[in-house]
XYZ file of C-alpha atoms in Angstrom:
688
model
C -0.043 -0.054 0.011
C 1.476 3.363 -1.082
C 0.791 6.556 0.758
C 1.035 9.946 -1.010
C 0.173 13.447 0.289
C -0.625 16.588 -1.624
C -1.923 19.741 0.083
C -1.811 17.748 3.405
C -4.414 15.297 1.980
C -3.297 11.669 2.386
C -4.185 9.270 -0.495
C -3.806 5.502 0.076
C -3.296 3.457 -3.108
C -4.760 0.061 -2.226
C -3.865 -1.607 -5.551
C -0.127 -0.753 -5.369
C 2.391 -3.561 -5.353
C 3.057 -6.573 -7.552
C 0.312 -9.099 -8.252
C 0.875 -12.824 -8.188
C 0.061 -14.788 -11.372
C -3.003 -16.984 -11.302
C -1.247 -20.149 -12.381
C 0.991 -20.245 -9.312
C 0.072 -22.838 -6.715
C -0.945 -21.939 -3.162
C 2.324 -23.341 -1.869
C 4.435 -21.184 -4.137
C 2.354 -18.140 -3.306
C 2.972 -18.642 0.398
C 6.701 -19.111 -0.212
C 6.868 -15.877 -2.232
C 5.003 -13.984 0.555
C 7.581 -15.215 3.051
C 10.535 -14.111 0.907
C 9.247 -10.787 -0.651
C 8.402 -7.939 1.682
C 6.399 -6.089 -0.971
C 4.150 -9.031 -1.555
C 3.659 -9.577 2.145
C 2.731 -5.984 2.812
C 0.360 -5.551 -0.160
C -3.448 -5.272 0.364
C -5.667 -7.244 -2.055
C -8.926 -5.571 -1.246
C -10.877 -7.507 -3.965
C -9.426 -10.711 -5.201
C -8.391 -10.554 -8.955
C -9.677 -7.001 -9.370
C -8.261 -6.713 -12.948
C -8.815 -7.258 -16.647
C -6.722 -9.307 -19.088
C -5.364 -6.322 -20.935
C -7.242 -3.008 -20.564
C -10.314 -1.837 -18.569
C -12.506 0.843 -20.222
C -15.552 1.489 -17.871
C -16.289 0.860 -14.264
C -19.554 1.394 -12.345
C -21.132 0.558 -8.922
C -24.648 -0.695 -8.592
C -27.183 1.371 -6.684
C -27.229 -1.001 -3.670
C -23.443 -0.748 -3.503
C -22.883 -4.469 -3.397
C -21.623 -5.030 -6.918
C -18.903 -3.417 -8.886
C -19.059 -3.989 -12.676
C -16.230 -3.347 -15.169
C -15.833 -3.916 -18.838
C -12.606 -4.267 -20.800
C -10.622 -6.214 -23.354
C -8.990 -8.471 -24.762
C -11.251 -10.475 -25.416
C -14.269 -8.156 -24.795
C -15.805 -9.059 -21.458
C -17.767 -7.841 -18.457
C -16.739 -8.830 -14.859
C -18.932 -8.409 -11.811
C -17.293 -8.272 -8.348
C -19.223 -8.979 -5.123
C -18.113 -6.595 -2.361
C -19.629 -8.678 0.351
C -17.510 -11.706 -0.722
C -14.517 -9.543 -1.815
C -14.151 -11.641 -4.982
C -15.402 -11.990 -8.548
C -19.003 -13.166 -8.900
C -19.140 -13.836 -12.668
C -17.560 -13.067 -15.977
C -19.174 -12.901 -19.389
C -17.518 -12.579 -22.757
C -19.029 -10.445 -25.499
C -18.979 -10.363 -29.270
C -17.538 -6.836 -29.669
C -15.991 -4.142 -27.519
C -18.168 -2.146 -25.178
C -18.374 1.674 -25.640
C -20.370 2.249 -22.418
C -22.892 0.402 -20.312
C -25.645 1.194 -17.750
C -27.008 -0.775 -14.752
C -30.781 -0.377 -14.869
C -31.676 -2.283 -11.710
C -30.478 -1.918 -8.152
C -28.260 -5.043 -8.596
C -26.761 -6.711 -11.632
C -30.048 -8.232 -12.915
C -30.643 -5.677 -15.662
C -27.689 -4.325 -17.684
C -27.576 -2.552 -21.108
C -24.360 -2.582 -23.196
C -23.676 -0.203 -26.078
C -21.096 -1.905 -28.341
C -18.861 -0.478 -31.090
C -20.495 -2.482 -33.858
C -23.806 -0.520 -33.457
C -25.114 -3.325 -31.296
C -27.247 -2.786 -28.124
C -27.147 -5.916 -25.930
C -29.359 -6.573 -22.904
C -28.322 -8.850 -20.097
C -30.407 -10.311 -17.315
C -29.493 -12.187 -14.145
C -28.877 -15.453 -16.041
C -26.886 -13.873 -18.900
C -27.540 -12.717 -22.474
C -31.211 -11.716 -23.006
C -31.612 -9.778 -26.277
C -29.595 -8.002 -28.915
C -30.594 -5.228 -31.394
C -28.948 -2.575 -33.573
C -29.168 1.145 -34.001
C -28.835 2.881 -37.448
C -25.579 4.784 -36.671
C -22.559 4.219 -34.456
C -23.316 5.097 -30.877
C -21.067 6.963 -28.402
C -23.240 7.256 -25.259
C -26.787 6.601 -24.004
C -28.995 7.498 -20.997
C -32.063 5.824 -19.518
C -35.260 7.830 -18.809
C -36.944 6.114 -15.935
C -40.500 7.643 -16.152
C -41.000 6.482 -19.795
C -38.624 3.569 -19.915
C -36.879 5.085 -22.956
C -33.188 4.709 -23.880
C -31.758 7.752 -25.596
C -28.758 6.980 -27.917
C -26.415 9.644 -29.273
C -23.517 9.093 -31.708
C -22.278 9.780 -35.202
C -25.579 11.249 -36.375
C -27.681 14.394 -35.953
C -30.537 12.243 -34.622
C -31.124 10.997 -31.076
C -32.585 7.454 -31.277
C -35.207 6.430 -28.718
C -35.790 2.812 -27.810
C -38.811 2.164 -25.537
C -38.155 -0.875 -23.366
C -41.834 -1.325 -22.276
C -43.197 -1.560 -25.875
C -39.987 -3.130 -27.267
C -39.705 -0.880 -30.275
C -37.966 2.291 -31.572
C -39.842 5.563 -31.266
C -39.526 8.707 -33.369
C -36.028 10.099 -33.029
C -35.155 13.665 -31.937
C -33.748 15.807 -34.785
C -30.934 18.083 -33.526
C -28.863 20.882 -35.199
C -25.513 19.009 -34.347
C -23.650 16.998 -36.942
C -22.469 14.539 -34.235
C -23.010 14.030 -30.468
C -20.472 12.695 -28.015
C -22.123 12.455 -24.558
C -25.547 12.715 -22.915
C -27.116 12.727 -19.493
C -30.579 13.001 -17.831
C -31.199 15.117 -14.786
C -32.293 12.857 -11.881
C -34.760 15.444 -10.454
C -36.756 16.888 -13.376
C -35.497 14.452 -16.081
C -34.175 17.129 -18.502
C -32.261 15.459 -21.267
C -28.911 17.162 -22.270
C -26.449 16.166 -24.990
C -22.986 17.469 -25.778
C -22.128 17.995 -29.463
C -18.978 17.919 -31.568
C -19.425 21.680 -32.208
C -18.892 22.473 -28.547
C -22.565 23.104 -27.684
C -24.972 21.562 -25.212
C -28.558 21.008 -26.290
C -31.301 20.538 -23.592
C -34.548 18.731 -24.521
C -37.804 18.124 -22.630
C -38.675 14.391 -23.036
C -42.405 15.139 -22.360
C -42.868 17.446 -25.378
C -39.835 16.248 -27.384
C -38.796 19.866 -28.041
C -35.570 21.669 -27.480
C -35.735 23.999 -24.466
C -32.186 25.416 -24.279
C -28.766 25.756 -26.038
C -25.393 26.538 -24.402
C -22.346 27.508 -26.409
C -19.641 25.975 -24.131
C -16.891 26.347 -26.728
C -16.959 30.103 -26.554
C -17.257 30.172 -22.781
C -14.274 27.763 -22.311
C -11.879 30.193 -23.867
C -10.210 32.379 -21.177
C -7.269 34.785 -21.239
C -4.771 32.027 -20.359
C -5.943 29.348 -22.741
C -4.328 28.710 -26.204
C -6.807 27.842 -28.901
C -5.667 25.103 -31.339
C -9.100 24.040 -32.650
C -12.839 24.060 -31.885
C -13.330 22.354 -28.480
C -16.060 19.688 -28.510
C -17.976 18.313 -25.481
C -16.365 15.134 -24.037
C -18.044 14.834 -20.582
C -21.360 15.873 -19.111
C -22.825 15.427 -15.613
C -25.881 16.862 -13.707
C -25.883 17.704 -10.083
C -29.217 18.271 -8.406
C -31.908 20.184 -10.231
C -29.950 23.303 -11.302
C -26.284 22.498 -11.685
C -24.480 20.940 -14.660
C -20.733 20.354 -15.289
C -19.393 20.112 -18.804
C -15.963 18.902 -19.879
C -14.397 19.818 -23.186
C -11.892 18.089 -25.464
C -9.253 20.721 -24.779
C -9.116 20.085 -20.993
C -11.500 22.661 -19.517
C -14.357 21.923 -17.018
C -17.298 24.411 -16.936
C -19.842 24.555 -14.065
C -23.240 25.945 -15.091
C -26.332 27.082 -13.372
C -29.244 26.063 -15.761
C -30.865 29.513 -15.264
C -27.810 31.221 -16.812
C -25.973 30.894 -20.138
C -22.644 31.898 -18.589
C -20.585 29.484 -16.559
C -20.117 30.016 -12.860
C -16.446 28.860 -12.984
C -14.071 27.514 -15.688
C -11.340 25.161 -14.473
C -8.426 24.249 -16.842
C -6.449 20.979 -16.384
C -3.559 22.570 -18.389
C -2.767 19.294 -20.203
C -4.854 19.862 -23.326
C -6.333 16.325 -23.041
C -10.117 15.572 -23.271
C -12.014 15.291 -19.978
C -13.005 11.717 -19.483
C -15.120 11.829 -16.286
C -16.829 14.303 -13.959
C -18.041 13.371 -10.431
C -19.562 15.486 -7.612
C -18.611 15.106 -3.934
C -21.197 16.736 -1.775
C -19.735 16.509 1.655
C -16.856 18.900 0.880
C -18.418 20.595 -2.157
C -15.787 19.161 -4.538
C -15.780 18.379 -8.206
C -13.650 15.387 -9.271
C -12.654 15.755 -12.936
C -10.247 13.418 -14.771
C -8.462 13.342 -18.136
C -6.222 10.500 -19.315
C -3.284 11.747 -17.194
C -4.503 13.206 -13.982
C -7.456 13.269 -11.501
C -8.076 16.669 -9.964
C -10.267 17.459 -7.004
C -11.169 21.154 -6.696
C -13.627 23.403 -4.895
C -16.730 24.106 -6.918
C -17.082 27.665 -5.554
C -13.504 28.953 -5.782
C -11.806 26.507 -8.136
C -8.983 25.978 -5.672
C -7.213 22.623 -5.958
C -7.974 20.310 -3.052
C -5.670 17.448 -4.138
C -4.751 15.527 -7.308
C -3.589 12.058 -8.347
C -1.409 11.005 -11.298
C -1.640 7.155 -11.819
C 1.110 5.299 -13.605
C -1.074 4.443 -16.611
C -3.622 6.428 -18.638
C -7.098 6.747 -17.206
C -10.200 5.667 -19.027
C -12.966 6.102 -16.421
C -13.354 7.136 -12.765
C -16.001 5.857 -10.365
C -16.653 7.320 -6.888
C -18.069 4.789 -4.470
C -21.225 6.488 -3.010
C -21.059 8.021 0.514
C -17.380 7.098 1.060
C -13.835 8.237 0.434
C -13.092 5.348 -2.005
C -12.282 6.023 -5.663
C -11.845 3.450 -8.440
C -10.317 3.888 -11.896
C -10.313 2.009 -15.099
C -6.882 2.204 -16.829
C -4.904 1.314 -19.904
C -3.458 -1.593 -17.819
C -4.696 -4.927 -16.579
C -4.952 -3.847 -12.910
C -7.766 -1.488 -11.889
C -6.683 1.074 -9.247
C -8.498 1.647 -5.915
C -7.704 4.707 -3.855
C -8.863 5.527 -0.355
C -8.924 9.186 0.778
C -10.066 9.401 4.423
C -10.802 13.134 4.199
C -13.543 12.533 1.606
C -15.430 10.138 3.825
C -15.348 6.864 5.726
C -14.500 3.518 4.204
C -17.449 1.453 2.817
C -19.009 -0.990 5.279
C -17.676 -3.966 3.411
C -14.046 -2.794 4.067
C -14.439 -0.887 7.321
C -11.023 -2.238 8.461
C -9.386 0.413 6.277
C -10.287 3.130 8.815
C -8.384 1.319 11.673
C -5.509 0.563 9.375
C -5.077 4.179 8.237
C -5.411 5.445 11.786
C -2.557 3.118 12.921
C -0.443 4.265 10.052
C -0.949 7.904 10.985
C -0.151 7.269 14.653
C 3.005 5.185 13.868
C 4.553 6.684 10.733
C 6.841 4.148 9.181
C 10.391 5.269 8.323
C 11.411 4.664 4.775
C 13.943 1.883 4.043
C 16.671 4.343 3.092
C 16.661 6.104 6.517
C 18.775 3.389 8.152
C 21.309 3.247 5.272
C 24.029 5.517 3.937
C 24.920 5.790 0.246
C 28.732 5.736 -0.307
C 30.817 5.693 -3.447
C 33.944 3.528 -4.015
C 36.175 6.551 -3.211
C 34.366 7.016 0.135
C 34.968 3.391 0.989
C 38.710 3.705 0.216
C 38.932 6.805 2.489
C 37.142 4.886 5.295
C 39.312 1.819 4.779
C 36.327 -0.367 3.930
C 37.190 -1.219 0.336
C 37.684 -4.904 1.342
C 33.950 -5.147 2.083
C 32.989 -4.852 -1.590
C 31.219 -8.042 -2.568
C 30.149 -8.861 0.963
C 26.594 -8.794 2.463
C 27.432 -5.626 4.315
C 27.381 -3.567 1.136
C 24.542 -3.603 -1.435
C 25.477 -2.364 -4.910
C 23.282 0.458 -6.206
C 24.035 2.623 -9.327
C 27.508 4.125 -8.971
C 28.009 3.191 -5.309
C 26.804 1.152 -2.432
C 24.299 1.185 0.439
C 25.712 0.384 3.905
C 24.248 0.388 7.402
C 24.346 3.902 8.947
C 25.733 2.505 12.262
C 28.680 0.873 10.515
C 29.321 4.104 8.595
C 29.471 6.166 11.785
C 31.800 3.658 13.496
C 34.135 3.548 10.533
C 34.151 7.326 10.244
C 35.069 7.688 13.966
C 37.989 5.225 13.535
C 39.192 6.745 10.302
C 39.115 10.348 11.564
C 38.923 10.506 15.401
C 39.560 14.265 15.358
C 36.493 15.113 13.146
C 34.810 17.012 15.939
C 37.871 19.211 16.518
C 37.963 19.991 12.794
C 34.322 20.803 12.762
C 34.796 23.118 15.780
C 37.679 24.945 14.154
C 35.648 25.422 10.911
C 32.810 26.944 12.888
C 35.157 29.292 14.715
C 36.719 30.314 11.394
C 33.311 31.019 9.928
C 32.341 33.252 12.915
C 35.637 35.239 12.512
C 34.983 35.711 8.829
C 31.490 37.019 9.558
C 32.974 39.685 11.824
C 35.562 40.576 9.175
C 32.865 41.089 6.613
C 32.065 44.438 8.166
C 35.541 45.751 7.333
C 36.659 47.166 4.008
C 37.406 44.290 1.699
C 39.572 44.304 -1.385
C 37.860 42.805 -4.486
C 39.551 39.510 -5.426
C 39.534 38.729 -9.129
C 39.008 35.092 -10.196
C 41.890 33.037 -11.705
C 40.119 32.642 -15.123
C 38.992 35.500 -17.255
C 40.305 38.241 -14.969
C 39.900 41.046 -17.509
C 36.195 40.075 -18.156
C 35.539 39.951 -14.412
C 37.106 43.373 -13.853
C 35.018 44.818 -16.678
C 31.862 43.316 -15.205
C 32.699 44.715 -11.784
C 33.239 48.252 -13.216
C 29.948 48.081 -15.198
C 28.083 46.792 -12.155
C 29.409 49.681 -10.033
C 28.311 52.234 -12.657
C 24.898 50.690 -12.972
C 24.397 50.652 -9.154
C 25.219 54.368 -8.985
C 22.840 55.193 -11.812
C 20.013 53.006 -10.332
C 20.394 54.581 -6.954
C 19.857 58.012 -8.484
C 16.796 56.800 -10.447
C 15.568 54.627 -7.555
C 15.510 51.469 -9.572
C 16.121 47.853 -8.638
C 19.655 46.491 -9.288
C 19.973 43.788 -11.878
C 21.666 40.466 -10.722
C 25.422 40.151 -11.286
C 26.901 37.582 -13.569
C 29.742 36.984 -11.137
C 27.313 35.870 -8.398
C 25.066 33.882 -10.728
C 25.580 30.114 -10.366
C 24.800 29.534 -14.029
C 27.981 31.441 -15.158
C 30.091 30.432 -12.190
C 32.099 27.874 -14.205
C 33.156 30.576 -16.671
C 35.422 32.077 -14.016
C 36.664 28.798 -12.556
C 37.248 26.329 -15.384
C 40.347 27.120 -17.609
C 38.477 25.647 -20.627
C 36.312 28.773 -20.722
C 39.313 31.130 -20.912
C 38.757 33.839 -23.602
C 41.447 33.503 -26.297
C 42.355 37.111 -27.160
C 44.487 36.066 -30.122
C 41.698 34.166 -31.879
C 40.203 35.644 -35.072
C 36.651 35.947 -33.600
C 37.826 37.938 -30.604
C 39.941 40.267 -32.651
C 37.032 41.013 -34.997
C 34.462 41.512 -32.255
C 36.563 43.418 -29.723
C 36.450 46.730 -31.542
C 32.650 46.529 -31.624
C 32.356 45.561 -27.980
C 34.707 48.322 -26.866
C 32.843 50.933 -28.940
C 29.500 49.777 -27.416
C 30.869 50.068 -23.867
C 32.220 53.552 -24.607
C 28.849 54.605 -26.127
C 27.038 53.187 -23.085
C 29.295 55.192 -20.768
C 28.695 58.398 -22.743
C 24.903 57.805 -22.678
C 25.031 57.306 -18.816
C 26.939 60.660 -18.487
C 24.334 62.458 -20.765
C 21.406 60.984 -18.778
C 23.056 62.093 -15.449
C 23.532 65.609 -16.878
C 19.893 65.747 -17.994
C 18.674 64.635 -14.591
C 20.918 67.233 -12.902
C 19.327 69.960 -15.094
C 15.841 68.688 -14.095
C 14.586 67.775 -17.599
C 11.701 65.349 -17.967
C 12.087 61.907 -19.356
C 9.252 62.368 -21.811
C 11.200 64.972 -23.758
C 14.083 62.630 -24.374
C 13.026 59.014 -23.972
C 15.752 56.547 -22.893
C 15.284 54.369 -25.941
C 15.343 57.205 -28.544
C 18.295 59.484 -29.470
C 18.362 63.103 -30.500
C 20.012 64.510 -33.612
C 23.281 65.141 -31.761
C 23.363 61.586 -30.567
C 22.553 60.260 -33.981
C 25.537 62.077 -35.436
C 27.819 60.797 -32.677
C 26.565 57.310 -33.281
C 27.292 57.543 -37.029
C 30.863 58.758 -36.159
C 31.207 55.743 -33.763
C 30.077 53.390 -36.461
C 32.635 54.731 -38.909
C 35.260 54.334 -36.224
C 34.613 50.715 -35.349
C 34.212 49.806 -39.009
C 37.650 51.166 -39.685
C 39.008 49.239 -36.722
C 37.428 46.003 -37.948
C 38.916 46.597 -41.395
C 42.327 47.156 -39.759
C 42.086 43.818 -37.859
C 41.021 42.026 -41.005
C 44.068 43.391 -42.807
C 46.404 42.290 -39.980
C 44.793 38.807 -40.056
C 45.371 38.499 -43.824
C 49.032 39.635 -43.416
C 49.553 37.045 -40.636
C 47.987 34.265 -42.721
C 50.242 35.250 -45.672
C 53.346 35.025 -43.476
C 52.273 31.588 -42.226
C 51.898 30.339 -45.860
C 55.336 31.633 -46.708
C 56.897 29.902 -43.737
C 55.153 26.698 -44.818
C 56.451 26.988 -48.338
C 60.028 27.486 -47.070
C 59.685 24.365 -44.902
C 58.373 22.396 -47.862
C 61.311 23.483 -49.996
C 63.853 22.571 -47.288
C 62.377 19.149 -46.801
C 63.848 16.456 -49.175
C 61.309 14.207 -50.807
C 62.401 10.590 -50.688
C 61.070 8.047 -53.213
C 58.451 5.682 -52.022
C 58.462 2.011 -53.161
C 55.364 -0.140 -53.400
C 55.317 -3.976 -53.392
C 53.252 -5.675 -56.096
C 50.950 -8.525 -54.937
C 51.763 -12.094 -55.830
C 50.253 -13.315 -59.144
C 50.083 -9.806 -60.683
C 52.356 -8.045 -63.082
C 53.217 -4.471 -63.321
C 51.846 -2.736 -66.327
C 52.407 0.886 -67.401
C 50.167 3.716 -66.277
C 48.925 4.027 -69.853
C 46.230 1.367 -69.125
C 44.664 3.446 -66.398
C 44.671 6.499 -68.644
C 43.025 4.440 -71.377
C 40.311 3.292 -68.937
C 39.661 6.843 -67.801
C 39.255 7.958 -71.465
C 37.017 4.983 -72.115
C 34.743 5.758 -69.173
C 34.280 9.332 -70.425
C 32.803 8.012 -73.682
C 29.110 7.452 -74.154
C 27.572 3.950 -74.043
C 27.100 3.810 -77.781
C 30.837 4.492 -78.430
C 31.874 1.904 -75.889
C 29.540 -0.716 -77.451
C 31.002 0.021 -80.918
C 34.612 -0.327 -79.630
C 33.773 -3.612 -77.880
C 32.137 -4.878 -81.106
C 35.307 -4.134 -83.057
C 37.429 -5.915 -80.437
C 35.125 -8.968 -80.624
C 33.935 -8.927 -77.009
C 30.454 -7.918 -78.096
C 28.181 -9.433 -80.782
C 24.906 -7.739 -81.700
C 22.411 -9.597 -83.910
C 18.702 -9.386 -84.947
C 16.253 -11.975 -83.764
C 13.289 -13.444 -85.619
C 10.847 -11.486 -83.481
C 12.451 -8.147 -84.481
C 14.402 -7.352 -81.406
C 18.135 -7.109 -80.771
C 20.259 -9.771 -79.192
C 23.596 -8.810 -77.632
C 26.256 -11.416 -76.590
C 29.227 -10.427 -74.443
C 32.585 -12.120 -73.837
C 34.297 -11.445 -70.628
C 37.778 -9.954 -70.724
C 40.509 -12.173 -69.482
C 43.475 -11.231 -67.322
C 46.997 -11.424 -68.519
C 47.704 -14.545 -66.440
C 44.733 -16.353 -67.867
C 45.720 -15.374 -71.385
C 49.187 -16.775 -70.892
C 47.829 -19.918 -69.420
C 45.513 -20.427 -72.345
C 48.410 -19.847 -74.768
C 50.571 -22.362 -72.962
C 47.721 -24.957 -73.063
C 47.298 -24.205 -76.815
C 51.018 -24.873 -77.442
C 50.840 -28.020 -75.393
C 47.919 -29.314 -77.439
C 49.739 -28.444 -80.734
C 52.846 -30.359 -79.531
C 50.793 -33.369 -78.681
C 49.236 -33.303 -82.105
C 52.573 -33.162 -83.838
C 53.888 -36.084 -81.685
C 50.801 -38.133 -82.516
C 51.306 -37.458 -86.275
C 55.046 -38.383 -86.156
C 54.257 -41.615 -84.295
C 51.578 -42.719 -86.795
C 53.912 -41.821 -89.664
C 56.643 -44.137 -88.246
C 54.190 -47.001 -87.802
C 53.050 -46.731 -91.379
C 56.634 -46.794 -92.705
C 57.492 -49.936 -90.640
C 54.463 -51.736 -92.056
C 55.474 -50.968 -95.571
C 59.025 -52.267 -94.953
C 57.653 -55.743 -93.692
C 55.576 -56.033 -96.878
C 58.518 -55.507 -99.122
C 60.549 -58.196 -97.303
């Protein structure tokens, strides 16, 4: 159980902590609870109070015994019995649920509006009936006196389904192109719907006529809000007979009195996200509004924030358990969150033990785990002489250091430095002496880095202080005392290089500006001494004399910049000449390159030929290859061209082929000579 506090309002998160998987056996669960402190300390208020992937809507029955939630995946509805603190039943559905309503006091009559234009009715035993509406629905409300269901969605019509007759009635024709939300007042049964154009239309179900129109988009725009688009209505909730709260898609909540077209108060969430849910808390006169990121509780009269909650995952719906301080949320996560805020009210009767538990926690505040431990780095351990403990159970590795017991740390520190108290005492005495010396005249010490810049800033600061004292103005903060620029006067890497090209080109301009500023200060002092008014010569504008002086100054610093540029060019020229002399003096030695094995050196003419060949067009290269015999172009019977290429062979392959050719010719000649000798011998035998 996690405890957070904002504006001195304690919020207990009852669903915090890790949840155990369902497939674990009871024996393994008990073993994990013994080992893990987080699992042992967690509170599972309702067993398996979660969805497989995401929960979208959550509601409480009127008798307070059943909590129903819908989610995905697969689309399903789960009913939890608060008296048994467990799940009562689970039913899977054909498509995802947009919203649902519990018509009875318990779970025996439920209506689901699904994303496939389906309206599904469930009774106590399960699925009862299923029908379809003409357009995709976004919200619906139940009118108890006439047993009518009012559906709003992606249409200008409001569809009416009578549950007593079991048929659709004539729909209400509105001026809106689409409607997002709707609600029926529980006192006088006025039907209100929020449109995509940022308006709220109010209808009387008895006469089926529109009786009012509120332009909430125009009223939601205040001096602080930034308009990116037309805000539409995303949430709507009645409170009593005369009050109504409206939430917009840009993150504003407007509280209306039905007798006025102007909102009583406009509260901005400052996140720019659509308002998902609005609830009223009557004991403390609070409004609980939620977008996907934050739940805010604020006073309905003043708009002052009472407290707020930011869950880990995005919020889809918020449900306030009636007459208690318990709050439940449906999130973009499997686990549904349960919060208990004792200030809002007592715990429900089925979990009254929460009051005793929270009272004990407030009486005995638990110290955090890190209060008894000290974080030390490896260097600190070496200074204390405890480096040999690394890897032992006395040190627990964490980030770039270790956690160790605070008692061990104090003992080691006393042994490593027994005179620490004496040093602390001397340091305190020195600080007291320095405080007394501060009243004396002190010499200004310049920093080690950028001394000239620091001196310049000190002089300018003194001049500005004198001028501000005369004009009775506030002094501006000094750069030397500002922590953001402190490193510039301590780190040598930030030292200004006065020999660099940038500094030499900018320095004339900076010096001229400082001189001009000093002259201007003198002129203003003279004007004040003479008693002239500021309106005659405003500080930002200059007279004709000043304009002439400024033109002379501009000519002066332009000439100075030109002079510096000329000097830089001369220096660059001298550097080039020195480099040329060094190049001439150095003797160039020949470099030798080794040829790889299996390759022969050929002249550089081949590379030049290749470069020339690459510059030629494709047509010229094809003609050249055709002459050499590596390319053969012929016409086919169909009428197209056929090109045959022969790959070029390397010098080594060519020599090998020539050697093989000579070998074959030699073998042929040997065969011929042998056959010739045989024929001569045969002829000789015949003659004998």
